[in-house]
Amino acid sequence: MPAGPVAAGGGISAAGSKNKIAGIAMTAFAAFGGILFGYDTGTISGIIQMDDWLRTFGVRTTDLQTYPLGFYLPSSRESLVVSLLSAGTFFGALLGAPVADILGRRVGIIASCLVFALGVALQTGSHNLATFLVGRVFAGGGVGLVSTLVPMYQSECSPKWIRGAVVSGYQWAITIGLLLASVINNATKDRQSHSAWQIPISIQFIWAFILSAGMTYLPESPRWLIKKGRDEAAARSLSRLTSLPKDDPEVQTELHDIRAALEEEMKLGESSYLDCFKPGHNKIILRTLSGIFIQAWQQLTGINFIFYYGTTFFKNSGISNPFLISVATNIVNVFMTIPGIWGIERFGRRSLLLYGAVLMCICEYLIAIIGVTISVQNQSGQKALIALVCIYIAGFAATWGPIAWVITGEIFPLNVRAKAMSLSVASNWLWNWAIAYATPYLVNTGPGNAGLEAKVFFIWGSTCLGCVIFTYFCIPETKGLSLEQIDLLYQNSTPITSVRYRKELIAQDIHVSDVKGEPEEKHDDHGSAEKV
């Protein structure tokens, strides 16, 4: 069947044997695109605290007691610099669907790297704020395109049994990018020349080159090739992904399934964005809104407050080396994503989302309470804050970080999947931008600012409570189901009753063709012709 974007696209049915690693290795490489997003997100929080960057792009002040450097970054300018990347990614994500359909998944990713590299060049060579901001927008456009195209490519080309883990690798790459950014920032922060911030920014050329060069050697998505009528090229692509000859019966069966499903899709006609919000027995409007809101709630957990403004927050809390603490929190983020990747297929999506939201909620309320009751000189209290922040990051990394991306692709019906995918990813970036823009005004002190400081975690704790409620009422358990079975799940159960009905679907091996009265052979999930 044809695949969809993100974690649970159609995937590859042929050669589902778990000793086939060629396709896994190729699709896993595409996750490198996450480093582009993670690195840029992480590097800006440190750059805006560097002396030379403040002298170049900051505002001069005579208040040397508060700002010994003689320069500072007003909240308006700080929010603009940090948030403009997210504004660019919002529009880049919306363009992801047409770019994927016109250029293809693979070529689209390469083109995204060129857009991103243009943004990096503008930032590196800028000597005025306007040029730097334009560079942020172009870099954001490239990241937004990548965030739609990479998971789409992975889901269409990876085997079903490991698809969730493969696409979760994209989130893992984001965390690695964040860690690399904090390490490099820490290494260059004391330089008193433009190189202090130009080195961290220009290193992004390397990430874009690695991704684009690697994608030139990878096969195109078989689904896209068949959609364009290039059946012979689709056979060669699937042959590479499965390590089987292109005339192998399993490869031919897979290609036949893709064509058949594409024909069914074409019978529905061209879908519009309005079709994503149509009510009906298939609950498309619920599924679309669930995808949009799960990406919004992921941002509203407050995680990007730490990675956009963590250095500033730790510095204001009286911590002597905030850059080093930022490195530590990023290490937690990287390594705690690994059990999350494993747990997605072990414990299920719904339960991990619930437990993760509860853990984050508790940690953030405690951070807020401790932050408003101790002084910055209280070293034990500051260490407790750091520990709670690390536990909170660990909870996010193992649950909401990777799972939100997996869920987004699994719940969409075939005929609106690409458009619903772009809407969901755009929602992620829209909230990313809103939080990045508003946070300085919420946290900073002074005229025109709310001056919440650590009290901002009361807001993040409350939004995590909202994540619990949202998951309980809106997100079903989809672990181990094919996309067709997820359609049945939505048609015949609610998110609350989905756990029981999912067990029935798996126990009785029910498929859409069975429901329609068409005979279908039972299959062994461990066999080589694993269905999706």
Coordinates of C-alpha atoms in Angstrom, one line a residue:
M1 CA 0.0 0.0 0.0
P2 CA 1.2 3.6 -0.5
A3 CA 2.8 5.1 2.5
G4 CA 2.1 8.3 4.2
P5 CA 4.3 10.9 5.9
V6 CA 5.9 10.4 9.3
A7 CA 6.3 7.3 11.4
A8 CA 3.6 5.1 10.1
G9 CA 3.5 5.6 6.4
G10 CA 2.9 2.6 4.3
G11 CA 6.4 1.4 4.8
I12 CA 7.9 -1.6 3.0
S13 CA 6.1 -4.9 3.3
A14 CA 8.4 -7.0 1.1
A15 CA 11.4 -8.5 2.8
G16 CA 10.2 -7.8 6.3
S17 CA 12.7 -10.2 7.7
K18 CA 14.6 -8.6 10.5
N19 CA 18.0 -9.6 9.2
K20 CA 17.5 -7.2 6.2
I21 CA 19.5 -4.1 7.2
A22 CA 20.1 -2.3 3.9
G23 CA 16.8 -0.5 3.7
I24 CA 17.0 0.3 7.5
A25 CA 20.5 1.8 7.1
M26 CA 19.5 3.9 4.2
T27 CA 16.3 5.3 5.7
A28 CA 18.0 5.8 9.1
F29 CA 20.6 8.0 7.4
A30 CA 17.9 10.4 6.4
A31 CA 17.3 11.1 10.1
F32 CA 20.5 13.2 9.9
G33 CA 18.1 16.0 8.9
G34 CA 17.1 16.3 12.5
I35 CA 20.6 17.7 13.3
L36 CA 19.9 20.8 11.2
F37 CA 16.9 21.6 13.4
G38 CA 18.4 20.6 16.7
Y39 CA 21.8 22.4 16.1
D40 CA 20.2 25.7 15.1
T41 CA 17.8 25.6 18.0
G42 CA 20.6 24.9 20.4
T43 CA 23.2 27.3 19.1
I44 CA 21.2 30.5 19.1
S45 CA 20.6 30.3 22.9
G46 CA 24.3 30.6 23.5
I47 CA 25.2 32.9 20.7
I48 CA 22.9 35.7 22.0
Q49 CA 24.9 35.6 25.3
M50 CA 28.3 36.0 23.6
D51 CA 30.2 39.3 24.1
D52 CA 31.1 39.9 20.5
W53 CA 27.6 39.1 19.2
L54 CA 26.1 41.6 21.8
R55 CA 28.6 44.2 20.7
T56 CA 27.7 43.6 17.0
F57 CA 23.9 43.2 17.2
G58 CA 23.0 44.5 20.7
V59 CA 22.0 47.9 22.0
R60 CA 24.5 50.2 23.8
T61 CA 23.7 51.1 27.4
T62 CA 25.2 53.3 30.1
D63 CA 23.9 51.0 32.8
L64 CA 27.2 49.3 33.4
Q65 CA 26.2 47.9 36.8
T66 CA 23.5 45.7 35.2
Y67 CA 25.3 45.2 31.9
P68 CA 29.1 45.4 32.4
L69 CA 29.7 44.9 28.7
G70 CA 28.0 48.1 27.9
F71 CA 25.6 46.3 25.5
Y72 CA 22.4 44.4 26.1
L73 CA 19.7 42.7 24.1
P74 CA 16.2 44.1 24.6
S75 CA 13.3 41.6 24.9
S76 CA 11.9 42.8 21.5
R77 CA 15.2 42.1 19.7
E78 CA 15.8 38.9 21.6
S79 CA 12.4 37.4 20.8
L80 CA 12.8 38.5 17.1
V81 CA 16.2 36.9 16.7
V82 CA 15.2 33.6 18.4
S83 CA 11.7 33.2 17.0
L84 CA 12.3 34.1 13.3
L85 CA 13.7 30.7 12.6
S86 CA 10.4 29.2 13.7
A87 CA 8.5 31.6 11.5
G88 CA 10.4 30.4 8.5
T89 CA 9.9 26.8 9.4
F90 CA 6.1 27.3 9.6
F91 CA 6.0 28.3 6.0
G92 CA 8.6 25.7 5.0
A93 CA 6.5 23.0 6.6
L94 CA 3.4 24.1 4.7
L95 CA 5.4 23.9 1.4
G96 CA 6.6 20.4 2.3
A97 CA 3.7 18.6 0.8
P98 CA 3.8 20.2 -2.7
V99 CA 7.6 20.0 -2.8
A100 CA 7.4 16.3 -2.0
D101 CA 4.9 15.7 -4.7
I102 CA 6.6 17.8 -7.4
L103 CA 10.3 17.2 -6.8
G104 CA 10.1 13.9 -4.9
R105 CA 11.0 13.1 -1.4
R106 CA 14.7 12.6 -2.0
V107 CA 15.3 15.6 -4.3
G108 CA 13.1 17.7 -2.1
I109 CA 15.4 17.0 0.9
I110 CA 18.5 18.0 -1.2
A111 CA 16.7 21.2 -2.3
S112 CA 15.8 21.9 1.4
C113 CA 19.5 21.7 2.3
L114 CA 20.3 24.4 -0.3
V115 CA 17.7 26.8 1.1
F116 CA 19.1 26.1 4.6
A117 CA 22.7 26.7 3.4
L118 CA 21.6 30.1 2.0
G119 CA 20.3 31.1 5.4
V120 CA 23.5 30.0 7.1
A121 CA 25.6 32.0 4.7
L122 CA 23.6 35.2 5.3
Q123 CA 23.9 34.8 9.1
T124 CA 27.6 34.0 9.0
G125 CA 28.5 37.0 6.8
S126 CA 26.1 39.5 8.4
H127 CA 27.3 42.7 10.1
N128 CA 23.8 44.2 10.7
L129 CA 20.7 42.8 12.4
A130 CA 18.5 42.9 9.3
T131 CA 20.8 40.6 7.3
F132 CA 21.1 38.2 10.3
L133 CA 17.3 38.1 10.6
V134 CA 16.8 37.4 6.9
G135 CA 19.3 34.5 7.2
R136 CA 17.3 33.2 10.1
V137 CA 14.1 33.1 7.9
F138 CA 15.8 31.2 5.1
A139 CA 17.4 28.7 7.4
G140 CA 14.0 28.2 9.0
G141 CA 12.5 27.6 5.6
G142 CA 15.0 24.8 5.0
V143 CA 14.4 23.3 8.4
G144 CA 10.7 23.4 7.9
L145 CA 10.9 21.5 4.6
V146 CA 13.3 18.9 6.1
S147 CA 10.9 18.4 9.1
T148 CA 8.2 17.4 6.7
L149 CA 10.2 15.5 4.0
V150 CA 12.6 13.5 6.1
P151 CA 10.0 11.6 8.2
M152 CA 7.9 11.2 5.0
Y153 CA 10.8 9.6 3.2
Q154 CA 11.6 7.4 6.1
S155 CA 8.1 6.1 6.7
E156 CA 7.7 5.2 3.0
C157 CA 10.9 3.3 2.8
S158 CA 11.4 1.6 6.1
P159 CA 10.1 -1.9 7.1
K160 CA 7.0 -2.0 9.3
W161 CA 8.5 -3.8 12.2
I162 CA 11.0 -1.0 12.9
R163 CA 9.3 1.9 11.3
G164 CA 8.5 3.7 14.6
A165 CA 12.0 3.4 15.8
V166 CA 13.5 4.6 12.5
V167 CA 11.3 7.7 12.4
S168 CA 12.0 8.3 16.1
G169 CA 15.6 8.5 15.0
Y170 CA 14.7 11.9 13.6
Q171 CA 13.9 13.2 17.1
W172 CA 17.1 11.6 18.3
A173 CA 19.1 13.4 15.7
I174 CA 17.5 16.7 16.9
T175 CA 18.8 16.0 20.4
I176 CA 22.2 15.2 19.1
G177 CA 22.2 18.5 17.2
L178 CA 21.2 20.3 20.4
L179 CA 24.1 18.7 22.2
L180 CA 26.7 19.5 19.5
A181 CA 25.5 23.1 19.6
S182 CA 26.0 23.4 23.3
V183 CA 29.5 21.8 23.2
I184 CA 30.6 24.1 20.3
N185 CA 29.1 27.2 22.0
N186 CA 31.0 26.3 25.2
A187 CA 34.2 26.0 23.2
T188 CA 34.0 29.4 21.4
K189 CA 32.1 31.6 24.0
D190 CA 35.2 33.3 25.3
R191 CA 36.5 34.5 22.0
Q192 CA 36.3 38.3 21.7
S193 CA 36.1 38.4 17.8
H194 CA 33.3 37.6 15.3
S195 CA 34.6 34.0 15.3
A196 CA 32.9 33.4 18.6
W197 CA 29.5 33.2 16.9
Q198 CA 30.6 32.7 13.3
I199 CA 32.2 29.4 14.0
P200 CA 29.1 27.8 15.6
I201 CA 26.9 29.2 12.8
S202 CA 29.1 28.2 9.8
I203 CA 29.5 24.7 11.1
Q204 CA 26.0 24.2 9.9
F205 CA 27.3 24.1 6.3
I206 CA 28.8 20.7 7.2
W207 CA 25.5 19.3 8.4
A208 CA 23.7 20.5 5.2
F209 CA 26.5 19.0 3.0
I210 CA 26.5 15.6 4.7
L211 CA 22.7 15.3 4.4
S212 CA 22.5 16.5 0.8
A213 CA 25.5 14.4 -0.4
G214 CA 24.2 11.3 1.3
M215 CA 20.7 11.7 -0.1
T216 CA 22.2 11.7 -3.7
Y217 CA 23.1 8.0 -3.2
L218 CA 19.8 6.9 -1.6
P219 CA 16.9 5.6 -3.7
E220 CA 13.7 7.6 -4.2
S221 CA 10.5 6.5 -2.5
P222 CA 8.9 3.7 -4.5
R223 CA 5.5 5.2 -3.8
W224 CA 6.3 8.5 -5.3
L225 CA 7.9 6.8 -8.4
I226 CA 4.8 4.8 -9.0
K227 CA 2.6 7.8 -8.5
K228 CA 4.6 9.5 -11.3
G229 CA 4.2 6.4 -13.5
R230 CA 7.8 5.4 -13.3
D231 CA 7.2 1.7 -12.5
E232 CA 10.7 0.5 -13.6
A233 CA 12.4 3.0 -11.4
A234 CA 10.1 2.0 -8.5
A235 CA 11.1 -1.6 -9.0
R236 CA 14.9 -0.7 -8.9
S237 CA 14.3 1.5 -5.8
L238 CA 12.4 -1.2 -3.9
S239 CA 15.1 -3.7 -4.9
R240 CA 17.7 -1.6 -3.2
L241 CA 15.6 -1.1 -0.1
T242 CA 14.9 -4.8 0.3
S243 CA 18.2 -6.3 -1.0
L244 CA 16.1 -8.5 -3.4
P245 CA 16.2 -8.7 -7.2
K246 CA 13.6 -6.4 -8.8
D247 CA 11.9 -9.3 -10.4
D248 CA 11.6 -11.2 -7.0
P249 CA 7.9 -12.2 -6.3
E250 CA 7.9 -10.3 -3.0
V251 CA 9.1 -7.1 -4.7
Q252 CA 6.5 -7.5 -7.4
T253 CA 3.8 -8.2 -4.9
E254 CA 4.7 -5.0 -3.0
L255 CA 4.7 -2.9 -6.2
H256 CA 1.3 -4.4 -7.0
D257 CA 0.0 -3.4 -3.6
I258 CA 1.2 0.1 -4.0
R259 CA -0.4 0.4 -7.4
A260 CA -3.7 -1.0 -6.1
A261 CA -3.8 1.3 -3.2
L262 CA -2.9 4.3 -5.4
E263 CA -5.8 3.4 -7.7
E264 CA -8.2 3.4 -4.7
E265 CA -6.8 6.7 -3.6
M266 CA -7.3 8.2 -7.1
K267 CA -11.0 7.1 -7.1
L268 CA -11.5 9.5 -4.2
G269 CA -10.3 12.3 -6.4
E270 CA -7.9 15.1 -5.4
S271 CA -8.4 16.1 -1.8
S272 CA -8.3 19.6 -0.5
Y273 CA -7.4 21.0 2.9
L274 CA -11.1 21.3 3.7
D275 CA -11.4 17.5 3.4
C276 CA -9.1 17.3 6.5
F277 CA -12.0 18.8 8.5
K278 CA -15.0 16.8 7.3
P279 CA -17.0 15.0 9.9
G280 CA -18.1 11.4 9.2
H281 CA -17.8 7.8 10.3
N282 CA -14.1 7.8 9.7
K283 CA -13.7 10.7 12.2
I284 CA -11.3 12.6 9.9
I285 CA -11.9 15.9 11.7
L286 CA -11.0 14.3 15.0
R287 CA -7.9 12.8 13.5
T288 CA -6.8 16.0 11.9
L289 CA -7.3 18.1 15.0
S290 CA -5.5 15.4 17.1
G291 CA -2.5 15.7 14.8
I292 CA -2.5 19.5 14.9
F293 CA -2.9 19.6 18.7
I294 CA -0.5 16.9 19.6
Q295 CA 2.2 18.9 17.8
A296 CA 1.0 22.0 19.6
W297 CA 1.0 20.3 23.0
Q298 CA 4.5 19.0 22.4
Q299 CA 5.7 22.6 22.1
L300 CA 3.6 23.7 25.1
T301 CA 5.4 21.3 27.4
G302 CA 7.9 24.1 27.6
I303 CA 10.9 22.1 26.4
N304 CA 12.1 24.7 24.0
F305 CA 12.2 27.3 26.8
I306 CA 15.2 25.3 28.1
F307 CA 16.9 24.9 24.7
Y308 CA 16.2 28.4 23.5
Y309 CA 16.7 30.3 26.7
G310 CA 18.3 27.8 29.0
T311 CA 21.7 29.5 29.1
T312 CA 20.0 32.8 30.0
F313 CA 17.8 31.1 32.7
F314 CA 20.6 29.3 34.4
K315 CA 22.7 32.5 34.3
N316 CA 19.9 34.5 35.9
S317 CA 19.5 31.8 38.6
G318 CA 23.1 32.5 39.8
I319 CA 24.8 29.5 38.3
S320 CA 28.4 30.3 37.6
N321 CA 28.8 28.3 34.4
P322 CA 25.4 28.2 32.6
F323 CA 27.1 27.1 29.3
L324 CA 28.3 23.9 31.1
I325 CA 24.9 23.2 32.6
S326 CA 23.4 23.6 29.1
V327 CA 25.8 20.9 27.9
A328 CA 24.7 18.6 30.7
T329 CA 21.0 19.0 30.0
N330 CA 21.6 18.2 26.3
I331 CA 23.4 15.1 27.3
V332 CA 20.4 14.0 29.3
N333 CA 18.2 14.8 26.2
V334 CA 20.3 12.7 23.9
F335 CA 20.6 9.6 26.0
M336 CA 17.1 9.5 27.4
T337 CA 15.7 9.5 23.8
I338 CA 17.1 6.0 23.3
P339 CA 14.8 4.3 25.8
G340 CA 12.0 6.3 24.3
I341 CA 12.7 4.8 20.9
W342 CA 12.7 1.3 22.4
G343 CA 9.6 1.9 24.5
I344 CA 7.4 3.1 21.6
E345 CA 7.1 -0.5 20.4
R346 CA 7.3 -2.1 23.8
F347 CA 4.8 -0.1 25.9
G348 CA 2.7 1.7 23.3
R349 CA 2.1 5.3 22.4
R350 CA -0.8 6.3 24.6
S351 CA 0.5 5.0 27.9
L352 CA 4.0 6.6 27.4
L353 CA 2.4 10.0 26.5
L354 CA 0.2 9.9 29.7
Y355 CA 3.1 8.9 32.0
G356 CA 5.5 11.3 30.4
A357 CA 3.1 14.3 30.8
V358 CA 2.4 13.5 34.4
L359 CA 6.2 13.3 35.2
M360 CA 6.8 16.6 33.4
C361 CA 3.9 18.3 35.1
I362 CA 5.2 17.3 38.6
C363 CA 8.8 18.4 37.8
E364 CA 7.7 21.8 36.4
Y365 CA 5.5 22.7 39.3
L366 CA 8.3 21.8 41.7
I367 CA 10.8 23.9 39.7
A368 CA 8.4 26.9 39.9
I369 CA 7.8 26.4 43.7
I370 CA 11.5 26.1 44.5
G371 CA 12.4 28.9 42.1
V372 CA 10.2 31.4 43.9
T373 CA 11.0 30.3 47.5
I374 CA 14.9 30.3 47.4
S375 CA 17.5 32.9 46.6
V376 CA 20.1 32.7 43.9
Q377 CA 22.7 32.3 46.6
N378 CA 21.1 29.0 47.9
Q379 CA 23.5 26.5 46.2
S380 CA 21.5 23.5 47.4
G381 CA 18.3 24.9 45.9
Q382 CA 20.0 25.7 42.6
K383 CA 21.3 22.1 42.4
A384 CA 17.8 20.9 43.1
L385 CA 16.5 23.1 40.2
I386 CA 19.1 21.6 37.9
A387 CA 18.2 18.1 38.9
L388 CA 14.5 18.7 38.4
V389 CA 15.2 20.3 35.0
C390 CA 17.2 17.2 34.0
I391 CA 14.4 14.8 35.1
Y392 CA 11.9 16.9 33.2
I393 CA 14.0 16.8 30.1
A394 CA 14.4 13.0 30.5
G395 CA 10.6 12.6 30.7
F396 CA 10.2 14.6 27.5
A397 CA 13.0 12.9 25.6
A398 CA 11.6 9.4 26.4
T399 CA 7.9 10.2 25.6
W400 CA 6.6 13.4 24.0
G401 CA 9.7 14.1 22.0
P402 CA 9.7 11.1 19.6
I403 CA 6.1 9.9 20.1
A404 CA 4.4 13.0 18.9
W405 CA 6.0 12.6 15.5
V406 CA 5.1 8.9 15.4
I407 CA 1.4 9.5 16.3
T408 CA 1.1 12.3 13.7
G409 CA 1.6 9.9 10.8
E410 CA -0.3 6.9 12.2
I411 CA -3.7 8.5 12.7
F412 CA -4.3 10.1 9.2
P413 CA -6.4 8.5 6.5
L414 CA -4.8 7.9 3.2
N415 CA -6.6 10.4 1.1
V416 CA -5.7 13.4 3.3
R417 CA -2.5 12.2 4.8
A418 CA 0.0 14.5 3.1
K419 CA -2.0 17.7 3.7
A420 CA -2.9 16.7 7.3
M421 CA 0.8 16.0 7.8
S422 CA 1.8 19.5 6.6
L423 CA -0.9 21.1 8.8
S424 CA 0.4 19.2 11.9
V425 CA 4.0 20.0 11.3
A426 CA 3.1 23.7 10.6
S427 CA 1.3 23.6 14.0
N428 CA 4.5 22.5 15.7
W429 CA 6.4 25.4 14.2
L430 CA 3.7 28.0 14.8
W431 CA 3.7 27.2 18.5
N432 CA 7.5 26.9 18.5
W433 CA 7.6 30.5 17.1
A434 CA 4.9 31.8 19.5
I435 CA 6.7 30.4 22.5
A436 CA 10.1 31.6 21.4
Y437 CA 8.7 35.1 20.7
A438 CA 6.7 35.5 23.9
T439 CA 9.2 33.9 26.4
P440 CA 11.5 37.0 26.8
Y441 CA 8.5 39.2 27.6
L442 CA 7.2 36.6 30.1
V443 CA 10.6 35.9 31.8
N444 CA 12.6 39.1 31.7
T445 CA 12.3 41.9 34.2
G446 CA 12.0 45.6 33.4
P447 CA 9.5 47.8 31.8
G448 CA 7.1 46.0 29.4
N449 CA 8.0 42.6 30.7
A450 CA 6.0 40.3 33.0
G451 CA 9.1 39.4 35.1
L452 CA 8.0 35.9 35.8
E453 CA 11.5 34.4 35.9
A454 CA 11.2 30.9 37.5
K455 CA 7.4 31.4 37.9
V456 CA 7.1 30.7 34.2
F457 CA 7.2 27.0 35.1
F458 CA 3.8 27.3 36.6
I459 CA 2.6 27.9 33.1
W460 CA 4.5 24.9 31.7
G461 CA 3.3 22.7 34.5
S462 CA -0.3 23.7 33.7
T463 CA 0.2 23.0 30.0
C464 CA 1.6 19.5 30.8
L465 CA -1.6 18.9 32.8
G466 CA -3.4 19.8 29.6
C467 CA -1.3 17.2 27.8
V468 CA -2.6 14.5 30.2
I469 CA -6.2 15.5 29.6
F470 CA -5.7 15.8 25.8
T471 CA -4.0 12.4 25.5
Y472 CA -6.7 10.6 27.7
F473 CA -9.6 11.8 25.6
C474 CA -8.1 12.2 22.1
I475 CA -5.2 9.7 21.5
P476 CA -5.9 6.0 20.9
E477 CA -3.4 3.2 21.3
T478 CA -2.1 2.3 17.8
K479 CA 0.9 0.1 18.6
G480 CA 1.3 -2.8 16.2
L481 CA -1.6 -1.8 13.9
S482 CA -1.4 -1.2 10.2
L483 CA -2.8 2.0 8.8
E484 CA -5.9 0.1 7.6
Q485 CA -6.5 -1.3 11.1
I486 CA -6.1 2.2 12.5
D487 CA -9.0 3.3 10.2
L488 CA -11.1 0.4 11.8
L489 CA -10.0 1.5 15.2
Y490 CA -11.3 5.0 14.7
Q491 CA -14.5 3.8 13.1
N492 CA -15.4 1.3 15.9
S493 CA -13.9 2.6 19.1
T494 CA -13.0 5.8 21.0
P495 CA -9.6 6.7 22.3
I496 CA -10.7 5.6 25.8
T497 CA -11.8 2.2 24.5
S498 CA -9.1 1.8 21.9
V499 CA -6.8 -0.3 24.1
R500 CA -9.4 -3.1 24.2
Y501 CA -10.4 -2.9 20.6
R502 CA -6.8 -2.9 19.4
K503 CA -6.3 -6.2 21.2
E504 CA -9.3 -7.6 19.3
L505 CA -7.9 -6.4 16.0
I506 CA -4.6 -8.1 16.7
A507 CA -5.9 -11.3 18.2
Q508 CA -8.4 -11.9 15.4
D509 CA -6.1 -10.6 12.7
I510 CA -8.8 -8.3 11.3
H511 CA -8.1 -6.2 8.2
V512 CA -10.1 -3.8 6.1
S513 CA -10.4 -6.4 3.3
D514 CA -11.9 -8.8 5.8
V515 CA -14.5 -6.3 6.8
K516 CA -15.4 -5.6 3.2
G517 CA -15.9 -9.4 2.7
E518 CA -12.8 -9.9 0.7
P519 CA -10.8 -13.0 1.6
E520 CA -7.3 -12.3 2.9
E521 CA -4.7 -14.8 4.0
K522 CA -3.7 -14.7 7.6
H523 CA -0.1 -13.8 8.0
D524 CA 2.8 -14.2 10.4
D525 CA 4.1 -10.9 11.7
H526 CA 7.6 -12.5 11.8
G527 CA 7.4 -13.7 8.2
S528 CA 9.2 -12.2 5.3
A529 CA 6.1 -10.7 3.7
E530 CA 5.0 -8.5 6.6
K531 CA 1.9 -6.5 5.8
V532 CA 1.6 -2.8 6.8

